[in-house]
Amino acid sequence: MHLDPSLFRYLNEHDWNVMFHIEKLSRKVAHVPEALIIRHSPESKSATTRAISTCHRLKLLSHTGVPCSAFRLTSHGADFLAVRAILDKVALVSIGPQ
């Protein structure tokens, strides 16, 4: 699977915050429960749930339903967070085929 730069346009600030919180919480547990993500996210419950579903649809998050609804960051999602960190430090100007 390769890094698709066109997916960056579908992610807003809420999605990045949720992915960051999932990465931070996954250091303590392997699969982060949805209730824990909602509790630690600064956005409202509906915005957090919408961000989780957007990231899951783009295959940046993986979902497990046993015994509760929990998520973890996929390798694709970790790559996106790494590129975002590089973009924030202005070490990378643009991404794409040109």
mmCIF file of C-alpha atoms in Angstrom:
data_model
loop_
_atom_site.group_PDB
_atom_site.id
_atom_site.type_symbol
_atom_site.label_atom_id
_atom_site.label_comp_id
_atom_site.label_asym_id
_atom_site.label_seq_id
_atom_site.Cartn_x
_atom_site.Cartn_y
_atom_site.Cartn_z
ATOM 1 C CA MET A 1 0.000 0.000 0.000
ATOM 2 C CA HIS A 2 1.442 3.371 -0.948
ATOM 3 C CA LEU A 3 0.890 6.784 0.590
ATOM 4 C CA ASP A 4 -1.925 8.517 -1.285
ATOM 5 C CA PRO A 5 -1.498 12.309 -0.966
ATOM 6 C CA SER A 6 -5.006 12.976 -2.279
ATOM 7 C CA LEU A 7 -6.433 11.742 1.048
ATOM 8 C CA PHE A 8 -5.026 14.792 2.835
ATOM 9 C CA ARG A 9 -7.817 16.937 1.406
ATOM 10 C CA TYR A 10 -10.472 14.836 3.151
ATOM 11 C CA LEU A 11 -9.004 15.295 6.635
ATOM 12 C CA ASN A 12 -9.834 18.330 8.739
ATOM 13 C CA GLU A 13 -8.380 19.485 12.041
ATOM 14 C CA HIS A 14 -10.766 17.324 14.109
ATOM 15 C CA ASP A 15 -9.597 14.193 12.280
ATOM 16 C CA TRP A 16 -5.944 15.006 12.950
ATOM 17 C CA ASN A 17 -6.679 15.665 16.642
ATOM 18 C CA VAL A 18 -8.501 12.342 17.008
ATOM 19 C CA MET A 19 -5.684 10.448 15.287
ATOM 20 C CA PHE A 20 -3.140 12.179 17.525
ATOM 21 C CA HIS A 21 -5.104 11.249 20.661
ATOM 22 C CA ILE A 22 -5.474 7.641 19.520
ATOM 23 C CA GLU A 23 -1.723 7.456 18.956
ATOM 24 C CA LYS A 24 -1.058 8.954 22.388
ATOM 25 C CA LEU A 25 -3.518 6.629 24.132
ATOM 26 C CA SER A 26 -2.310 3.543 22.260
ATOM 27 C CA ARG A 27 0.995 3.753 24.106
ATOM 28 C CA LYS A 28 -0.876 2.530 27.192
ATOM 29 C CA VAL A 29 -3.349 0.080 25.618
ATOM 30 C CA ALA A 30 -3.249 -1.844 22.330
ATOM 31 C CA HIS A 31 -6.830 -1.073 21.276
ATOM 32 C CA VAL A 32 -8.230 2.251 22.492
ATOM 33 C CA PRO A 33 -11.945 2.106 23.442
ATOM 34 C CA GLU A 34 -14.197 4.643 21.758
ATOM 35 C CA ALA A 35 -15.399 5.991 25.114
ATOM 36 C CA LEU A 36 -11.794 6.750 26.102
ATOM 37 C CA ILE A 37 -11.182 8.556 22.807
ATOM 38 C CA ILE A 38 -14.305 10.669 23.308
ATOM 39 C CA ARG A 39 -13.316 11.466 26.895
ATOM 40 C CA HIS A 40 -9.802 12.661 25.975
ATOM 41 C CA SER A 41 -10.737 14.510 22.785
ATOM 42 C CA PRO A 42 -11.239 18.284 23.120
ATOM 43 C CA GLU A 43 -14.097 18.286 20.573
ATOM 44 C CA SER A 44 -17.714 17.378 21.205
ATOM 45 C CA LYS A 45 -18.900 13.771 21.153
ATOM 46 C CA SER A 46 -20.548 14.098 17.740
ATOM 47 C CA ALA A 47 -17.484 15.753 16.164
ATOM 48 C CA THR A 48 -15.223 13.067 17.611
ATOM 49 C CA THR A 49 -17.473 10.253 16.387
ATOM 50 C CA ARG A 50 -17.609 11.840 12.926
ATOM 51 C CA ALA A 51 -13.811 12.157 12.868
ATOM 52 C CA ILE A 52 -13.418 8.511 13.908
ATOM 53 C CA SER A 53 -15.749 7.365 11.125
ATOM 54 C CA THR A 54 -13.929 9.519 8.544
ATOM 55 C CA CYS A 55 -10.543 8.112 9.541
ATOM 56 C CA HIS A 56 -11.928 4.568 9.579
ATOM 57 C CA ARG A 57 -13.457 4.988 6.116
ATOM 58 C CA LEU A 58 -10.074 6.173 4.768
ATOM 59 C CA LYS A 59 -8.456 3.093 6.417
ATOM 60 C CA LEU A 60 -6.339 5.174 8.775
ATOM 61 C CA LEU A 61 -7.915 3.437 11.793
ATOM 62 C CA SER A 62 -8.684 -0.195 12.447
ATOM 63 C CA HIS A 63 -11.813 -1.216 14.382
ATOM 64 C CA THR A 64 -12.229 -4.124 16.781
ATOM 65 C CA GLY A 65 -15.619 -4.932 18.225
ATOM 66 C CA VAL A 66 -14.702 -7.480 20.891
ATOM 67 C CA PRO A 67 -15.569 -6.964 23.781
ATOM 68 C CA CYS A 68 -16.233 -3.263 23.175
ATOM 69 C CA SER A 69 -15.859 -0.860 20.284
ATOM 70 C CA ALA A 70 -12.143 -0.028 20.122
ATOM 71 C CA PHE A 71 -9.802 1.467 17.544
ATOM 72 C CA ARG A 72 -6.116 1.430 16.759
ATOM 73 C CA LEU A 73 -3.958 3.337 14.316
ATOM 74 C CA THR A 74 -3.002 1.401 11.186
ATOM 75 C CA SER A 75 0.436 1.688 9.628
ATOM 76 C CA HIS A 76 -1.131 3.887 6.957
ATOM 77 C CA GLY A 77 -2.489 6.199 9.667
ATOM 78 C CA ALA A 78 0.891 6.316 11.395
ATOM 79 C CA ASP A 79 2.498 7.305 8.086
ATOM 80 C CA PHE A 80 -0.028 10.110 7.684
ATOM 81 C CA LEU A 81 0.717 11.392 11.195
ATOM 82 C CA ALA A 82 4.459 11.294 10.460
ATOM 83 C CA VAL A 83 4.022 13.285 7.243
ATOM 84 C CA ARG A 84 1.798 15.752 9.093
ATOM 85 C CA ALA A 85 4.510 16.226 11.752
ATOM 86 C CA ILE A 86 7.081 16.891 9.026
ATOM 87 C CA LEU A 87 4.709 19.355 7.332
ATOM 88 C CA ASP A 88 4.185 21.211 10.621
ATOM 89 C CA LYS A 89 7.936 21.700 10.998
ATOM 90 C CA VAL A 90 8.125 23.157 7.451
ATOM 91 C CA ALA A 91 10.738 20.588 6.449
ATOM 92 C CA LEU A 92 8.474 19.423 3.624
ATOM 93 C CA VAL A 93 6.796 21.923 1.325
ATOM 94 C CA SER A 94 4.435 19.800 -0.773
ATOM 95 C CA ILE A 95 3.415 16.234 -1.512
ATOM 96 C CA GLY A 96 2.442 14.917 -4.904
ATOM 97 C CA PRO A 97 3.620 13.657 -8.261
ATOM 98 C CA GLN A 98 5.097 16.989 -9.398
#
